[in-house]
Amino acid sequence: MKKIVNGYLVDPAQKLEGYYDILIENSVVKGVFMPHESKNITADETLDAKGLYVFPGFIDLHVHLRTPGYPEKETIESGSRACAKGGFTTVACMPNTKPCLDDTLTISTLKKQISEESAMAIYPIGAITQAISSKKLTDHEALIKEGVIALSDDGKTTMNDAFMKEAFINSKKYGLPIITHCEDHSVTEQYINQPYPLEAESTIVARDVALCRETGGQLHIAHVSSPESLKVIEKAKKDGVTVTCEATPHHIALSDQIVDILDPMSKVNPPIRSEIERALLIEAIQKGVVDIIASDHAPHEMATKNGSYGEVTYGFSGIETSFQVGYTHLVKNNLISLPKLIEMMTIKPAQIAHLKNVGTLKTGYEANFVLVDLEATEKIDRDQFLSKGKNTPFHGMTLNGKVVKTFYKGNCIYDALS
Ligand SMILES: [Zn+2]
């Protein structure tokens, strides 16, 4: 038995906030106790979390671990270490790999690699169409039986409406979310050398919400950036459509007033928007229209970020700074409460992906948790990243909060001091 003492626990799913001791036995939570209640319980090992906050392990439903196919960008080993450093104990990886996660052999091979190389939980997301090309459907039933936790053509939008409808029908039949990267390629291909407009996103959001409404499936919209998308999502939620959405740390923290959006290091999909859109995204987080934070961790080797806007790759290596950005820009700025941020990074993503026994430290749940020093500040240095991707727009910026230790199933998988 292990005991974590003197930490300040924030566990929104149990509505707990305060000094609690946590008992762990055989990789699961044995109980959460007031200090005077646990005083007489002897443990084999006691960890003193004095001065630190304790949160359930973070969950990210949108990461790119580049496996199989791009070991120069990330591997399961480097990606999982980066996730642990960011305080994450459960992530879901997107299918735009080489080959794509579009058949059962590729997925079973990846699962084997995860079990051998990763210290924490990584769940594959299966492709909706083969090679995420919108040309031919994958065998959704086979992928789901192989263990994918969602279907998505992330990186690309499924442009064929009939295929999308089929995906939603299977979402309802098998009870898993369709995650959509909303980008109308007929519009965006006209904007190779500059950021594409908001409408390219909101038209696909409207289509996918309509298909979800019609079929009774479950829709989760990735990285929302457009106010019009947020309006459509808000209305759909009021109407009882099963739709959720995510905001990325970079769309929360950055705007065209903060970074040069034409700088190759700021290039991302969807593009960094203006202060107006950033403010409306934060308002949607406050209102609960945005459900979760997801990093869209997109590691690239630096060479692919050198060149003109049109030439360089999209995306940021974001898993190691995700909590810090959310904490600095949302909580420290008094825009949302700390429990609300933790809820968006723990129990809410667990619920969307129907993940069992994670997202909270209830008795019997996996002992996944993170110890954080909220008083610490850190000047972000991309060369200190454990991810192979050093492509971050936060390099040189100072952020609040620092993950000190991360535990997965009761075992320490990251220790800042070692
Ligand atoms: Zn993505």
Coordinates of C-alpha atoms and ligand atoms in Angstrom, one line a residue:
M1 CA 0.0 0.0 0.0
K2 CA 1.1 3.5 -0.9
K3 CA 0.0 6.7 0.7
I4 CA 0.2 10.2 -0.8
V5 CA 0.0 12.8 2.0
N6 CA -0.1 16.6 2.5
G7 CA -1.1 17.3 -1.1
Y8 CA -4.0 19.7 -2.1
L9 CA -6.3 17.5 -4.1
V10 CA -8.6 18.9 -6.9
D11 CA -10.8 16.2 -8.3
P12 CA -13.8 17.8 -10.0
A13 CA -15.6 14.4 -10.7
Q14 CA -15.9 13.9 -6.9
K15 CA -16.3 17.6 -6.2
L16 CA -13.3 17.4 -3.9
E17 CA -11.0 20.3 -3.2
G18 CA -8.7 20.4 -0.2
Y19 CA -6.1 18.5 1.7
Y20 CA -6.7 14.8 1.3
D21 CA -4.5 11.7 1.7
I22 CA -4.7 9.2 -1.1
L23 CA -4.3 5.5 -0.5
I24 CA -3.2 3.2 -3.4
E25 CA -3.1 -0.5 -3.6
N26 CA -2.3 -2.7 -6.6
S27 CA -2.4 0.2 -9.1
V28 CA -5.8 1.4 -8.1
V29 CA -7.2 4.0 -5.6
K30 CA -8.0 2.4 -2.3
G31 CA -9.6 5.6 -1.0
V32 CA -9.3 9.3 -0.5
F33 CA -9.3 10.4 3.2
M34 CA -9.2 13.5 5.3
P35 CA -5.7 13.5 7.0
H36 CA -7.1 12.7 10.4
E37 CA -8.9 9.6 9.0
S38 CA -5.8 8.1 7.3
K39 CA -3.4 8.9 10.2
N40 CA -3.7 5.4 11.6
I41 CA -3.4 3.5 8.3
T42 CA 0.1 2.2 7.8
A43 CA 1.5 2.1 4.3
D44 CA 4.6 0.5 2.8
E45 CA 5.5 3.7 1.1
T46 CA 4.5 7.3 1.9
L47 CA 5.0 10.1 -0.5
D48 CA 5.0 13.6 0.9
A49 CA 3.3 16.0 -1.6
K50 CA 3.6 19.1 0.7
G51 CA 3.3 22.3 -1.2
L52 CA 2.0 20.5 -4.3
Y53 CA -1.4 20.1 -5.9
V54 CA -2.7 16.7 -6.8
F55 CA -4.9 16.2 -9.9
P56 CA -6.1 13.1 -11.6
G57 CA -3.8 12.2 -14.5
F58 CA -4.6 14.4 -17.5
I59 CA -6.3 13.0 -20.6
D60 CA -5.8 14.3 -24.1
L61 CA -8.0 13.0 -26.9
H62 CA -6.0 14.6 -29.7
V63 CA -2.3 13.8 -30.2
H64 CA -0.2 12.8 -33.1
L65 CA 2.5 10.3 -32.1
R66 CA 3.6 9.8 -35.7
T67 CA 3.7 6.0 -35.4
P68 CA 3.9 4.2 -37.7
G69 CA 5.9 5.9 -40.3
Y70 CA 7.6 9.1 -39.0
P71 CA 10.2 8.2 -36.3
E72 CA 12.1 11.4 -37.1
K73 CA 9.1 13.3 -35.8
E74 CA 8.1 11.2 -32.8
T75 CA 8.0 7.6 -31.6
I76 CA 5.8 5.9 -29.1
E77 CA 8.7 5.9 -26.6
S78 CA 9.5 9.7 -27.1
G79 CA 5.9 10.6 -27.3
S80 CA 4.8 8.8 -24.2
R81 CA 7.7 10.3 -22.2
A82 CA 6.6 13.8 -23.4
C83 CA 3.0 13.0 -22.4
A84 CA 4.2 12.0 -18.9
K85 CA 6.2 15.2 -18.6
G86 CA 3.1 17.1 -19.4
G87 CA 1.1 15.3 -16.7
F88 CA -0.8 13.1 -19.1
T89 CA -1.5 9.5 -18.3
T90 CA -4.0 8.7 -21.1
V91 CA -4.0 10.0 -24.6
A92 CA -5.6 9.1 -27.9
C93 CA -3.5 9.1 -31.1
M94 CA -4.7 10.2 -34.5
P95 CA -4.6 8.0 -37.6
N96 CA -2.7 10.2 -40.1
T97 CA 0.3 8.0 -39.9
K98 CA 2.2 6.0 -42.6
P99 CA 0.5 3.7 -43.2
C100 CA -2.7 5.2 -41.8
L101 CA -4.5 3.6 -38.9
D102 CA -7.1 2.3 -41.4
D103 CA -6.8 -1.5 -41.1
T104 CA -6.7 -4.0 -38.2
L105 CA -3.2 -5.2 -38.9
T106 CA -1.7 -1.7 -38.6
I107 CA -3.7 -1.1 -35.4
S108 CA -2.8 -4.4 -33.8
T109 CA 0.9 -3.8 -34.6
L110 CA 0.7 -0.3 -33.1
K111 CA -1.1 -1.6 -30.0
K112 CA 1.8 -4.2 -29.5
Q113 CA 4.3 -1.4 -29.9
I114 CA 2.4 0.7 -27.3
S115 CA 2.4 -2.1 -24.8
E116 CA 6.2 -2.5 -25.3
E117 CA 7.3 1.1 -25.4
S118 CA 4.8 3.3 -23.5
A119 CA 4.7 3.8 -19.8
M120 CA 1.1 5.2 -19.9
A121 CA -2.1 4.6 -21.8
I122 CA -2.3 5.4 -25.5
Y123 CA -5.5 4.6 -27.4
P124 CA -5.5 4.5 -31.2
I125 CA -8.2 6.4 -33.2
G126 CA -9.2 4.6 -36.5
A127 CA -9.5 6.3 -39.8
I128 CA -13.0 6.9 -41.3
T129 CA -11.8 6.4 -44.9
Q130 CA -8.8 4.5 -46.3
A131 CA -5.6 6.6 -46.2
I132 CA -7.9 9.4 -44.9
S133 CA -8.5 10.2 -48.5
S134 CA -12.3 10.4 -48.5
K135 CA -12.3 7.9 -51.4
K136 CA -13.3 4.6 -49.8
L137 CA -14.6 3.7 -46.3
T138 CA -12.6 1.7 -43.9
D139 CA -14.2 -1.4 -42.2
H140 CA -15.5 0.5 -39.2
E141 CA -16.8 -2.6 -37.4
A142 CA -13.4 -4.3 -37.7
L143 CA -11.5 -1.3 -36.5
I144 CA -13.9 -0.9 -33.5
K145 CA -13.5 -4.6 -32.6
E146 CA -9.7 -4.1 -32.8
G147 CA -10.1 -1.5 -30.1
V148 CA -10.1 2.0 -31.6
I149 CA -11.8 4.4 -29.2
A150 CA -13.0 6.8 -31.9
L151 CA -13.2 7.3 -35.7
S152 CA -11.6 10.3 -37.4
D153 CA -9.9 11.4 -40.6
D154 CA -8.0 14.0 -38.6
G155 CA -5.5 15.9 -40.6
K156 CA -8.0 15.8 -43.4
T157 CA -11.7 16.3 -43.5
T158 CA -13.9 13.5 -44.8
M159 CA -15.3 15.5 -47.7
N160 CA -17.7 12.8 -48.9
D161 CA -21.1 13.4 -47.1
A162 CA -22.3 9.8 -47.6
F163 CA -19.2 8.4 -45.9
M164 CA -19.6 10.8 -43.1
K165 CA -23.2 9.7 -42.6
E166 CA -22.1 6.1 -42.6
A167 CA -19.6 7.0 -39.9
F168 CA -22.3 8.5 -37.7
I169 CA -24.6 5.5 -38.2
N170 CA -21.7 3.3 -36.9
S171 CA -21.1 5.8 -34.1
K172 CA -24.6 5.2 -32.9
K173 CA -24.5 1.5 -33.5
Y174 CA -21.2 0.9 -31.6
G175 CA -21.3 3.8 -29.1
L176 CA -18.2 5.7 -29.9
P177 CA -17.4 9.3 -31.0
I178 CA -16.7 10.6 -34.5
I179 CA -14.0 13.2 -34.1
T180 CA -13.9 15.7 -37.0
H181 CA -11.2 18.0 -38.1
C182 CA -13.4 20.6 -39.8
E183 CA -11.8 22.1 -42.9
D184 CA -13.4 22.5 -46.2
H185 CA -10.6 21.5 -48.5
S186 CA -12.3 23.1 -51.6
V187 CA -11.7 26.4 -49.8
T188 CA -8.4 25.8 -48.0
E189 CA -6.6 24.7 -51.1
Q190 CA -6.9 28.2 -52.4
Y191 CA -5.0 29.5 -49.3
I192 CA -1.7 27.7 -49.6
N193 CA 0.5 30.8 -48.8
Q194 CA -1.7 32.3 -46.1
P195 CA -4.0 31.3 -43.3
Y196 CA -7.4 30.1 -44.5
P197 CA -10.6 31.9 -43.5
L198 CA -13.1 31.0 -40.7
E199 CA -15.8 29.9 -43.1
A200 CA -13.7 26.9 -44.2
E201 CA -14.3 25.5 -40.7
S202 CA -17.8 26.5 -39.9
T203 CA -19.4 25.1 -43.1
I204 CA -18.1 21.6 -42.2
V205 CA -19.1 22.0 -38.5
A206 CA -22.6 22.7 -39.7
R207 CA -22.6 19.7 -42.0
D208 CA -21.3 17.3 -39.3
V209 CA -23.8 18.6 -36.7
A210 CA -26.6 18.1 -39.2
L211 CA -25.5 14.5 -39.9
C212 CA -25.1 13.8 -36.2
R213 CA -28.6 15.2 -35.5
E214 CA -30.1 13.1 -38.3
T215 CA -28.4 9.8 -37.3
G216 CA -28.4 10.1 -33.5
G217 CA -24.6 9.5 -33.5
Q218 CA -21.9 11.1 -31.3
L219 CA -19.8 14.0 -32.7
H220 CA -16.7 15.6 -31.2
I221 CA -15.3 18.6 -33.0
A222 CA -11.5 19.1 -32.9
H223 CA -9.8 22.4 -32.4
V224 CA -12.6 24.9 -32.8
S225 CA -11.5 28.4 -33.9
S226 CA -14.5 30.0 -35.5
P227 CA -17.3 31.9 -33.6
E228 CA -19.8 30.7 -36.1
S229 CA -18.8 27.1 -35.4
L230 CA -19.3 27.8 -31.7
K231 CA -22.8 29.2 -32.3
V232 CA -23.8 26.0 -34.3
I233 CA -22.4 23.8 -31.5
E234 CA -24.2 25.8 -28.8
K235 CA -27.5 25.5 -30.6
A236 CA -27.0 21.8 -31.3
K237 CA -26.3 21.2 -27.6
K238 CA -29.5 23.0 -26.6
D239 CA -31.4 20.9 -29.0
G240 CA -30.0 17.7 -27.4
V241 CA -27.7 16.6 -30.2
T242 CA -24.7 14.6 -28.8
V243 CA -22.0 17.0 -29.7
T244 CA -18.9 18.2 -27.9
C245 CA -15.8 20.2 -28.9
E246 CA -12.3 21.0 -27.9
A247 CA -10.1 24.1 -27.8
T248 CA -6.3 23.9 -28.1
P249 CA -3.9 25.7 -25.7
H250 CA -2.6 27.7 -28.7
H251 CA -6.0 29.0 -29.8
I252 CA -6.6 30.0 -26.1
A253 CA -3.3 31.8 -25.7
L254 CA -2.3 33.1 -29.0
S255 CA -3.7 35.6 -31.6
D256 CA -2.5 37.7 -34.5
Q257 CA -1.6 40.4 -31.9
I258 CA 0.7 38.0 -30.0
V259 CA 2.4 36.1 -32.8
D260 CA 3.1 36.8 -36.5
I261 CA 0.6 34.4 -38.1
L262 CA 2.6 34.4 -41.3
D263 CA 5.7 33.2 -39.4
P264 CA 6.3 29.5 -40.3
M265 CA 6.6 28.7 -36.6
S266 CA 3.0 29.9 -36.1
K267 CA 1.6 27.8 -38.9
V268 CA -1.1 25.5 -37.6
N269 CA -4.5 24.1 -38.6
P270 CA -6.8 25.8 -38.0
P271 CA -4.8 29.0 -38.2
I272 CA -4.2 31.3 -35.1
R273 CA -7.0 33.8 -35.3
S274 CA -7.6 37.4 -34.2
E275 CA -8.1 38.7 -30.7
I276 CA -11.9 38.8 -31.4
E277 CA -12.1 35.1 -32.1
R278 CA -9.8 34.3 -29.2
A279 CA -12.0 36.2 -26.8
L280 CA -15.1 34.4 -28.1
L281 CA -13.4 31.1 -27.7
I282 CA -12.6 31.8 -24.1
E283 CA -16.2 33.0 -23.6
A284 CA -17.4 29.7 -25.0
I285 CA -15.1 27.8 -22.5
Q286 CA -16.7 29.9 -19.7
K287 CA -20.2 29.0 -20.9
G288 CA -19.5 25.3 -21.2
V289 CA -19.9 25.3 -25.0
V290 CA -16.3 24.1 -25.2
D291 CA -16.0 20.8 -23.3
I292 CA -12.3 19.9 -23.2
I293 CA -8.8 21.1 -23.9
A294 CA -6.8 19.0 -26.3
S295 CA -3.3 19.8 -27.4
D296 CA -3.3 18.6 -31.0
H297 CA 0.3 17.7 -30.2
A298 CA 1.9 17.7 -33.7
P299 CA 5.6 17.1 -33.4
H300 CA 7.8 17.9 -36.5
E301 CA 11.5 17.9 -37.0
M302 CA 12.7 21.5 -37.2
A303 CA 13.9 21.3 -40.8
T304 CA 10.2 21.1 -41.9
K305 CA 9.5 24.4 -40.2
N306 CA 12.2 26.2 -42.2
G307 CA 11.0 27.8 -45.4
S308 CA 8.2 30.0 -46.6
Y309 CA 4.7 29.8 -45.1
G310 CA 3.4 27.7 -48.0
E311 CA 6.3 25.3 -47.7
V312 CA 6.5 24.5 -44.0
T313 CA 4.5 21.9 -42.0
Y314 CA 1.5 22.6 -39.9
G315 CA 1.2 22.2 -36.1
F316 CA 3.0 22.5 -32.8
S317 CA 4.6 20.1 -30.3
G318 CA 2.1 20.9 -27.5
I319 CA 1.8 18.1 -25.0
E320 CA 4.5 19.3 -22.6
T321 CA 3.1 22.8 -22.3
S322 CA -0.7 22.1 -22.5
F323 CA -1.5 22.3 -18.8
Q324 CA 0.9 25.3 -18.3
V325 CA -0.8 27.3 -21.1
G326 CA -4.3 26.5 -19.8
Y327 CA -3.3 27.3 -16.2
T328 CA -1.5 30.6 -17.1
H329 CA -4.0 32.0 -19.6
L330 CA -7.3 30.8 -18.1
V331 CA -6.9 30.2 -14.4
K332 CA -4.2 32.8 -13.5
N333 CA -6.0 35.4 -15.6
N334 CA -9.2 34.6 -13.6
L335 CA -11.1 33.5 -16.6
I336 CA -12.1 30.1 -15.3
S337 CA -11.6 28.3 -12.0
L338 CA -8.9 25.7 -11.3
P339 CA -11.4 22.9 -10.9
K340 CA -13.0 23.8 -14.2
L341 CA -9.6 23.6 -16.0
I342 CA -8.9 20.2 -14.3
E343 CA -12.4 19.0 -15.3
M344 CA -11.7 19.9 -18.9
M345 CA -8.4 17.9 -18.8
T346 CA -9.6 14.8 -16.9
I347 CA -13.2 13.6 -16.4
K348 CA -14.7 15.4 -19.4
P349 CA -12.4 13.8 -22.0
A350 CA -12.8 10.4 -20.2
Q351 CA -16.6 10.8 -20.6
I352 CA -16.4 11.8 -24.3
A353 CA -14.3 8.8 -25.2
H354 CA -16.2 6.4 -22.8
L355 CA -12.9 5.6 -21.0
K356 CA -13.6 3.6 -17.9
N357 CA -11.9 3.9 -14.5
V358 CA -9.9 7.1 -15.3
G359 CA -10.4 10.8 -15.0
T360 CA -10.9 10.9 -11.3
L361 CA -9.5 9.4 -8.1
K362 CA -12.6 7.6 -7.0
T363 CA -12.1 4.3 -5.1
G364 CA -11.4 1.5 -7.5
Y365 CA -10.2 3.8 -10.3
E366 CA -6.7 3.6 -11.8
A367 CA -4.2 5.4 -9.6
N368 CA -3.3 7.9 -12.3
F369 CA -2.4 11.3 -10.9
V370 CA -0.1 14.3 -11.3
L371 CA 1.7 16.4 -8.7
V372 CA 2.0 20.0 -9.7
D373 CA 3.8 23.1 -8.3
L374 CA 1.4 25.9 -9.1
E375 CA 3.8 28.5 -7.6
A376 CA 6.6 27.7 -10.1
T377 CA 7.2 29.5 -13.3
E378 CA 9.1 28.2 -16.2
K379 CA 10.6 29.9 -19.2
I380 CA 9.8 27.5 -22.0
D381 CA 12.9 26.1 -23.7
R382 CA 12.1 23.8 -26.6
D383 CA 15.5 22.2 -26.3
Q384 CA 14.3 20.7 -23.0
F385 CA 11.3 19.0 -24.6
L386 CA 11.3 15.2 -24.3
S387 CA 9.3 15.1 -27.5
K388 CA 11.3 14.9 -30.7
G389 CA 9.3 17.8 -31.9
K390 CA 10.8 21.1 -30.8
N391 CA 8.3 23.1 -32.9
T392 CA 6.6 25.3 -30.3
P393 CA 5.3 28.9 -30.5
F394 CA 5.8 29.2 -26.7
H395 CA 9.6 28.9 -26.9
G396 CA 11.0 31.7 -24.7
M397 CA 7.7 32.6 -23.1
T398 CA 7.2 32.3 -19.3
L399 CA 4.4 30.1 -18.1
N400 CA 3.0 29.3 -14.7
G401 CA 2.8 25.9 -13.0
K402 CA 5.1 22.9 -13.3
V403 CA 4.5 19.2 -13.3
V404 CA 6.7 17.7 -10.6
K405 CA 5.7 14.0 -10.8
T406 CA 3.3 11.9 -12.8
F407 CA 2.0 8.6 -11.7
Y408 CA 0.3 5.9 -13.9
K409 CA -1.3 3.0 -12.1
G410 CA 0.5 4.0 -8.9
N411 CA 4.0 4.0 -10.5
C412 CA 6.0 7.2 -11.0
I413 CA 6.5 7.6 -14.8
Y414 CA 7.9 11.2 -14.7
D415 CA 9.9 12.9 -12.0
A416 CA 11.2 16.5 -12.7
L417 CA 13.9 16.1 -10.1
S418 CA 15.5 13.0 -11.5
Ligands
ZN1 ZN -4.8 16.9 -35.3

